XYZ file of C-alpha atoms in Angstrom:
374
model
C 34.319 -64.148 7.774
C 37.094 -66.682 7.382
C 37.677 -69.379 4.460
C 36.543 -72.166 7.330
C 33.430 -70.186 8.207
C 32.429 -69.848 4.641
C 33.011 -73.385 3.904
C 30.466 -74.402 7.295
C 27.860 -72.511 5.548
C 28.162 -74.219 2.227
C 27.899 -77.408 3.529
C 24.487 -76.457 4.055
C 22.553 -76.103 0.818
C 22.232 -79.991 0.223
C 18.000 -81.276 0.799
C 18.893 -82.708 3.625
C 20.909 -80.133 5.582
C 19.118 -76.714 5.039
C 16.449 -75.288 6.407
C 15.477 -73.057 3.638
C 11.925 -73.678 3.531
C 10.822 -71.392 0.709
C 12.355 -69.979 -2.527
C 11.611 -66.723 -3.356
C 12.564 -64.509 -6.302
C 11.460 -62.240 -9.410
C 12.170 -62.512 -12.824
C 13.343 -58.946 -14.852
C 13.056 -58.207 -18.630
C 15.248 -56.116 -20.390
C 13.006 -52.943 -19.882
C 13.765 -53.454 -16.073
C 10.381 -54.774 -15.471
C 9.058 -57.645 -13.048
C 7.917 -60.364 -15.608
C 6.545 -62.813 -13.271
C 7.488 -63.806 -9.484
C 9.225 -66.989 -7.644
C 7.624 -67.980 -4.788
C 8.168 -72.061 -4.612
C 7.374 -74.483 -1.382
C 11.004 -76.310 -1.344
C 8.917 -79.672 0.081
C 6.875 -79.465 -3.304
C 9.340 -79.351 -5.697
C 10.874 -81.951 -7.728
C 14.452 -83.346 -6.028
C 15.978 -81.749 -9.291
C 14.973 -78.390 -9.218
C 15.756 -78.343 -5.269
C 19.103 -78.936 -5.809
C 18.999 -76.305 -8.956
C 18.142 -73.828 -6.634
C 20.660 -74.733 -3.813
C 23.202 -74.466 -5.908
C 22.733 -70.893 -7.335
C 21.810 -69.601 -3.688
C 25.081 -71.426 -2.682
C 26.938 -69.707 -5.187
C 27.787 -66.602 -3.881
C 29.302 -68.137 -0.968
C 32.340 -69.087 -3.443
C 35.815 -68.077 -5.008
C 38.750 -66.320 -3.484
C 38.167 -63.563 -0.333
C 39.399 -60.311 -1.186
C 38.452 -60.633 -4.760
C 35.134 -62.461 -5.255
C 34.166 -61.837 -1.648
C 34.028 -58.963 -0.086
C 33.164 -57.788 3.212
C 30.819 -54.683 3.174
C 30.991 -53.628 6.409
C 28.083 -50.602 7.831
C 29.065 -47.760 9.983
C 26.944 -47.747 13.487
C 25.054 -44.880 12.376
C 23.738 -46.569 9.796
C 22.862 -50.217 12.214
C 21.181 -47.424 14.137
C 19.139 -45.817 12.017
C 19.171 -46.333 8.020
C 16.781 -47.133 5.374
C 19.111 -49.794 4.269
C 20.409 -51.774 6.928
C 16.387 -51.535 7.850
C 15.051 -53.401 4.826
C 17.991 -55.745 5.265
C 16.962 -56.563 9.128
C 13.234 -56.930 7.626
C 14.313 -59.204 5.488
C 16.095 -61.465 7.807
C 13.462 -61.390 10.486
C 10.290 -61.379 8.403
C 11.800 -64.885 7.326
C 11.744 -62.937 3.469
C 7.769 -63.756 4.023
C 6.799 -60.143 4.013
C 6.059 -59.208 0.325
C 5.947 -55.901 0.903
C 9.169 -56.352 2.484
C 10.246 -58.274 -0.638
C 8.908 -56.007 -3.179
C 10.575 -52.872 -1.807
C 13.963 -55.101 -1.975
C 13.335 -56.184 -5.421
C 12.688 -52.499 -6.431
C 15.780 -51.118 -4.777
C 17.847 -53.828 -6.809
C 16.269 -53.207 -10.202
C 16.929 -49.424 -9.819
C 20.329 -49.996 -9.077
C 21.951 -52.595 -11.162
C 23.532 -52.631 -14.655
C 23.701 -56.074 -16.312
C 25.101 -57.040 -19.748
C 22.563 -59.552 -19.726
C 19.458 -57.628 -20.198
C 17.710 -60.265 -18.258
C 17.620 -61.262 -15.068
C 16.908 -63.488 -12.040
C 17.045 -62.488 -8.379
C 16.551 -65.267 -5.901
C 16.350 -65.164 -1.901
C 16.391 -67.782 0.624
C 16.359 -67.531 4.234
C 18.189 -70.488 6.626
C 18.394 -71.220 10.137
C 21.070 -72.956 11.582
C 21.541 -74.349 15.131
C 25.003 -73.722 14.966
C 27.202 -76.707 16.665
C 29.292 -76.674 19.706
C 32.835 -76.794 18.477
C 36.395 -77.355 19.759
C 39.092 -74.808 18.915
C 40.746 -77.779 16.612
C 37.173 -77.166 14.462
C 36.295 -81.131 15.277
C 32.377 -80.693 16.777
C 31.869 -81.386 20.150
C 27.806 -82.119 20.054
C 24.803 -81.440 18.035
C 23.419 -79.094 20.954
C 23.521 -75.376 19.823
C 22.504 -71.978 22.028
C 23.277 -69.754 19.381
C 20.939 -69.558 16.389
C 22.340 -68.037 13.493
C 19.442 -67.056 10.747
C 20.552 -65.403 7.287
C 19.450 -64.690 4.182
C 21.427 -65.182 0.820
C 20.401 -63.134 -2.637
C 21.512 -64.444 -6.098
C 21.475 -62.339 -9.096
C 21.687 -64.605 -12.322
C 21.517 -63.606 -15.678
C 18.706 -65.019 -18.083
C 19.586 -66.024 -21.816
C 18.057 -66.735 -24.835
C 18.979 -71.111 -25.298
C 19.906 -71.856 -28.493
C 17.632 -73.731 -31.044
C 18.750 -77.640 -31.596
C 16.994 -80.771 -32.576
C 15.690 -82.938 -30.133
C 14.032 -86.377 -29.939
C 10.149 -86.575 -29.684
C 9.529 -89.922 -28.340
C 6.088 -89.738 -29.232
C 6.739 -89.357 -32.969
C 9.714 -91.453 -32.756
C 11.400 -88.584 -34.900
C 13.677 -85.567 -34.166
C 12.012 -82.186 -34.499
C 13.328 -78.520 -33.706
C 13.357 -78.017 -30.218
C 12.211 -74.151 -29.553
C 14.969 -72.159 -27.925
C 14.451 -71.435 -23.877
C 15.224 -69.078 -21.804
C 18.289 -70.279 -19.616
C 19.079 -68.868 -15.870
C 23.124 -68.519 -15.916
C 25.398 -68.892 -12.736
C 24.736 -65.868 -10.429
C 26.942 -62.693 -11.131
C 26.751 -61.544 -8.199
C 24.851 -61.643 -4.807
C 25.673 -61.337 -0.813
C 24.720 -63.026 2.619
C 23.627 -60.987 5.464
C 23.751 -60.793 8.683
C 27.994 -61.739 8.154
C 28.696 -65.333 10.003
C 31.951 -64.477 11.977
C 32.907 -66.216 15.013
C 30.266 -68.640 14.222
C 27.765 -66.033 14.876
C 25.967 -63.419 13.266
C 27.462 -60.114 12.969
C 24.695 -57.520 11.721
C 27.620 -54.898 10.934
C 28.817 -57.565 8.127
C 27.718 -58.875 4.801
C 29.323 -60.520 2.692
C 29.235 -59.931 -1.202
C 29.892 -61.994 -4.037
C 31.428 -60.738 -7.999
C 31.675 -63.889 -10.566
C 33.680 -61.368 -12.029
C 36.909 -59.801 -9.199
C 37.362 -57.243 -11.356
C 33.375 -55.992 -12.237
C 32.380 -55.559 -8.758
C 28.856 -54.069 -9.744
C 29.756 -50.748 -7.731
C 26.291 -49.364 -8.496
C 24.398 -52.338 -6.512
C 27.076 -52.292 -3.770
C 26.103 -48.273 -3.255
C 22.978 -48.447 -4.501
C 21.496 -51.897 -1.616
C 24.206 -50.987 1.359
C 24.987 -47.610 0.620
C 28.879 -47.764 1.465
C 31.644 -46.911 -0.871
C 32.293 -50.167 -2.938
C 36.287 -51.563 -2.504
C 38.778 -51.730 -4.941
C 38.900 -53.964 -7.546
C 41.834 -55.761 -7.554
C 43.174 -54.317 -11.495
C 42.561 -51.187 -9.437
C 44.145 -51.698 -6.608
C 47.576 -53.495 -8.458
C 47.465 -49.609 -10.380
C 47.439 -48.147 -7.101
C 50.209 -49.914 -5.691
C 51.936 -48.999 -8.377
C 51.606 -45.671 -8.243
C 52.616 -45.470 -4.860
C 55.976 -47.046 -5.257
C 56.668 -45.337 -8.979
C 55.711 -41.259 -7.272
C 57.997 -42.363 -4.412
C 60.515 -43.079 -7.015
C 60.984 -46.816 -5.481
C 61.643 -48.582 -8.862
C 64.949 -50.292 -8.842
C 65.263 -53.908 -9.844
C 66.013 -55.161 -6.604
C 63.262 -53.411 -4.930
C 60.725 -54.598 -6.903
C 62.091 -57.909 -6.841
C 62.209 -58.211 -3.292
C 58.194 -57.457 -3.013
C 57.690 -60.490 -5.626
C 59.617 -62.832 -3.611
C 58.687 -62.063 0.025
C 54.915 -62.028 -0.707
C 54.988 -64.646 -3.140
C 56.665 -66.746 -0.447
C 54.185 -65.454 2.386
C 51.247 -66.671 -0.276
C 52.787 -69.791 -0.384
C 53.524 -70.505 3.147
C 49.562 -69.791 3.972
C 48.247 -72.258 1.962
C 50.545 -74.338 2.986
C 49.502 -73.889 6.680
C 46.106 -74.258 5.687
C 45.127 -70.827 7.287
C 41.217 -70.043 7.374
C 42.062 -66.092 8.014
C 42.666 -64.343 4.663
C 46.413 -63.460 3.945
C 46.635 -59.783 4.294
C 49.839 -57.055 4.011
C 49.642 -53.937 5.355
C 51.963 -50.765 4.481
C 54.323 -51.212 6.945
C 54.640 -54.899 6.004
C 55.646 -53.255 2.263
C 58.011 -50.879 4.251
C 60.194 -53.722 5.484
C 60.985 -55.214 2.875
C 61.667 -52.520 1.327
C 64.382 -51.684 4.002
C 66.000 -54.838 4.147
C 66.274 -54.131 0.326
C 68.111 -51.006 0.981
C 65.782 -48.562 -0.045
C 66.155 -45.288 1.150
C 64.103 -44.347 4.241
C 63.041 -40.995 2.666
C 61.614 -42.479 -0.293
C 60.032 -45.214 2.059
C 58.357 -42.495 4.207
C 56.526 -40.983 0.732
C 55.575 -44.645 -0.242
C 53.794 -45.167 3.024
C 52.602 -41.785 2.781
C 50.714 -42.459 -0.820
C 49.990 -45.970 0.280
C 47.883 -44.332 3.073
C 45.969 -41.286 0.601
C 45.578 -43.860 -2.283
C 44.058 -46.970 -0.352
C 42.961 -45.448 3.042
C 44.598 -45.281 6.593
C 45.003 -48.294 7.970
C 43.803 -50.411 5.030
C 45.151 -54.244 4.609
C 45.423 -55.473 1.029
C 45.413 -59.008 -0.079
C 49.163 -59.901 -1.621
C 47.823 -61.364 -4.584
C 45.903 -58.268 -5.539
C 49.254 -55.994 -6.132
C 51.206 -59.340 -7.865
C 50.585 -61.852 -9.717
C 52.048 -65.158 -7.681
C 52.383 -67.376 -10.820
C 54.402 -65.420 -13.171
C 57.912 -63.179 -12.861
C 58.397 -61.455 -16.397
C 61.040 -58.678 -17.167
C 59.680 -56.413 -20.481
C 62.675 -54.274 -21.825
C 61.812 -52.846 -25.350
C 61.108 -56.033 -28.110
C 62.860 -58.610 -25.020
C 60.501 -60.372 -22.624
C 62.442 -62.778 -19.900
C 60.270 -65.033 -17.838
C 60.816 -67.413 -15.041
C 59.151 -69.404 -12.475
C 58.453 -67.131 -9.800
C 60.044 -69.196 -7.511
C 63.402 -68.692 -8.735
C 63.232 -64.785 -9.270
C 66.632 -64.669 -7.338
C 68.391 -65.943 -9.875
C 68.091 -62.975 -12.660
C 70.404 -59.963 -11.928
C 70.844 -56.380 -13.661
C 74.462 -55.684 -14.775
C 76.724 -52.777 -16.789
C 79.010 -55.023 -19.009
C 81.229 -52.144 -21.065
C 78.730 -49.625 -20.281
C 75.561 -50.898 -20.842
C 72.992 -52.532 -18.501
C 71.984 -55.931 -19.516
C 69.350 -58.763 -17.777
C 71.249 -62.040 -16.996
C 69.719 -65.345 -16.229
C 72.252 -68.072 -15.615
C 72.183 -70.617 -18.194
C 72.336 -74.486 -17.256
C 73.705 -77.455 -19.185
C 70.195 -78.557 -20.570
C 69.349 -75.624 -21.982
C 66.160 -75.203 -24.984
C 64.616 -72.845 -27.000
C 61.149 -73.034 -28.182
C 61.333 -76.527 -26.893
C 64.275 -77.407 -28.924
C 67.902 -78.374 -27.264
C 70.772 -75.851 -27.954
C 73.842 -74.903 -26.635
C 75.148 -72.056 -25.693
């Protein structure tokens, strides 16, 4: 799924756009136990709640692809013949009204996941959506739709203890201790299946959702789909590493020259305003790495560990491996820092035999804020 795909879906848990008829959910005590069940007519509840509900179902169709979204992708064998992309299908086409259906899902979840919050609140909605006609610009051509695209979305929100405070009775026209509640938090983590790419629905595809990039819940990811769960991105910035430091690829300039090409490549997409995630692959890594001079041998075992550390073929989102808003040089107690921008402009000498860091110092020069000169 792209970023403008995504954002078509979200546009649809508002009252008067969804067709999510029913809200369904159980509630789980610390003890991993089903305290009570959710299963709430959305044309009987109070406009409040409604849009309560909307918005922690919507949830986990937010943040940044590649770290709080994921695509989990199933092999055929399993969209053939597996107990998990079964359930999943039941799910979907039962409309979530099967409880047996439900139950077995809610079981499978509670036997997988690990919370910190002891606590917790799984919620499921099912939509259908008559999916406009639209022009390749993305402006809709007509209401009219042939292609029906029905989904469901899970939310997994942790439950709290509120916090005891004084609140006004009107009745006795005094303030009294208001008893503590328990309070549903903003979903950790959840997914939408079938995946909606092209505008249509994919049943190879979900899509998963982490509040948290890097606590991607791998136990629910293996334990629901039963695929390997991604990187995080923490891991896969130590991978990259690794590849480039056991092919020995660690001179300034190098590294330098990865910073500034992806940084500007991160740049330039938002800039364009492009709906497909910005991906690099290794032999994107490769090139600049030659027109920085790198020797092709050492290039060739880069790729090579790129390959056995993050998988053949894989593409990696640039802003995984650095971080776009900061370039900072650490050299024993010394820490230089500069907009990332203007990386160019430091530069690694030998002055009398030993190397120093330079950064080019300009007529309005301050330290700590203060005006010097130097």
């Amino acid at each position: 799924m792209n970023q403008k795909e995504i954002s078509e879906l979200r546009r649809r848990f508002q009252p008067q756009k969804t067709a999510i008829t029913q809200i369904y959910g159980c509630y789980v005590n610390d003890n991993k136990e089903i305290v009570s069940y959710i299963d709430e007519p959305m044309a009987l509840l109070p406009e409040d709640e409604t849009g309560l509900y909307l918005n922690l179902l919507k949830k986990p169709l937010s943040g940044k692809q590649g770290k709080n979204l994921i695509d989990i992708v199933f092999s055929t064998e399993q969209v053939m013949d597996s107990d998990e992309h079964r359930m999943l299908m039941g799910l979907r086409d039962s409309y979530l009204k099967d409880v047996d259906k439900r139950e077995a899902f809610y079981r499978t979840v509670i036997d997988s996941l690990e919370m910190e919050a002891a606590s917790y609140l799984i919620l499921l909605g099912c939509d259908v959506y008559d999916v406009p006609y639209q022009a390749k610009d993305g402006m809709k051509l007509s209401d009219a739709s042939d292609n029906v695209y029905r989904y469901i979305v899970c939310a997994i929100c942790p439950v709290s203890e509120g916090k005891q405070e004084l609140g006004y009775f009107a009745g006795d026209n005094e303030f009294h201790n208001r008893a503590a509640a328990q309070v549903v938090g903003a979903p950790e983590l959840g997914f939408l299946f079938p995946a909606f790419d092209d505008r249509t629905a994919n049943i190879y595809n979900a899509l998963f959702y982490a509040r948290k990039p890097d606590e991607l819940h791998h136990e629910f990811i293996s334990g629901v789909f039963r695929v390997d769960a991604p990187m995080t991105p923490s891991e896969q910035k130590a991978a990259f590493r690794q590849a480039l430091s056991e092919a020995e690829i660690v001179s300034m300039d190098a590294i330098q020259g990865i910073h500034e090409q992806l940084k500007a490549a991160i740049v330039a997409h938002k800039e364009e305003k492009i709906s497909e995630p910005l991906t690099v692959s290794v032999k994107d890594i490769a090139a600049i790495l030659t027109d920085r001079g790198v020797e092709p041998e050492k290039i060739s075992v880069f790729e090579k560990n790129f390959s056995e550390l993050f998988g053949e073929g894989v593409v990696i989102s640039p802003e995984n491996i650095i971080d776009s808003n900061r370039f900072e040089i650490k050299s024993g107690e010394a820490t230089v820092g500069v907009e990332p921008e203007h990386s160019y402009m430091i530069e690694s000498k030998l002055i009398d035999g030993r190397k120093y860091i330079l950064v080019p110092v300009d007529v309005d020069t301050e330290i700590n804020g203060y005006a010097v000169k130097v």
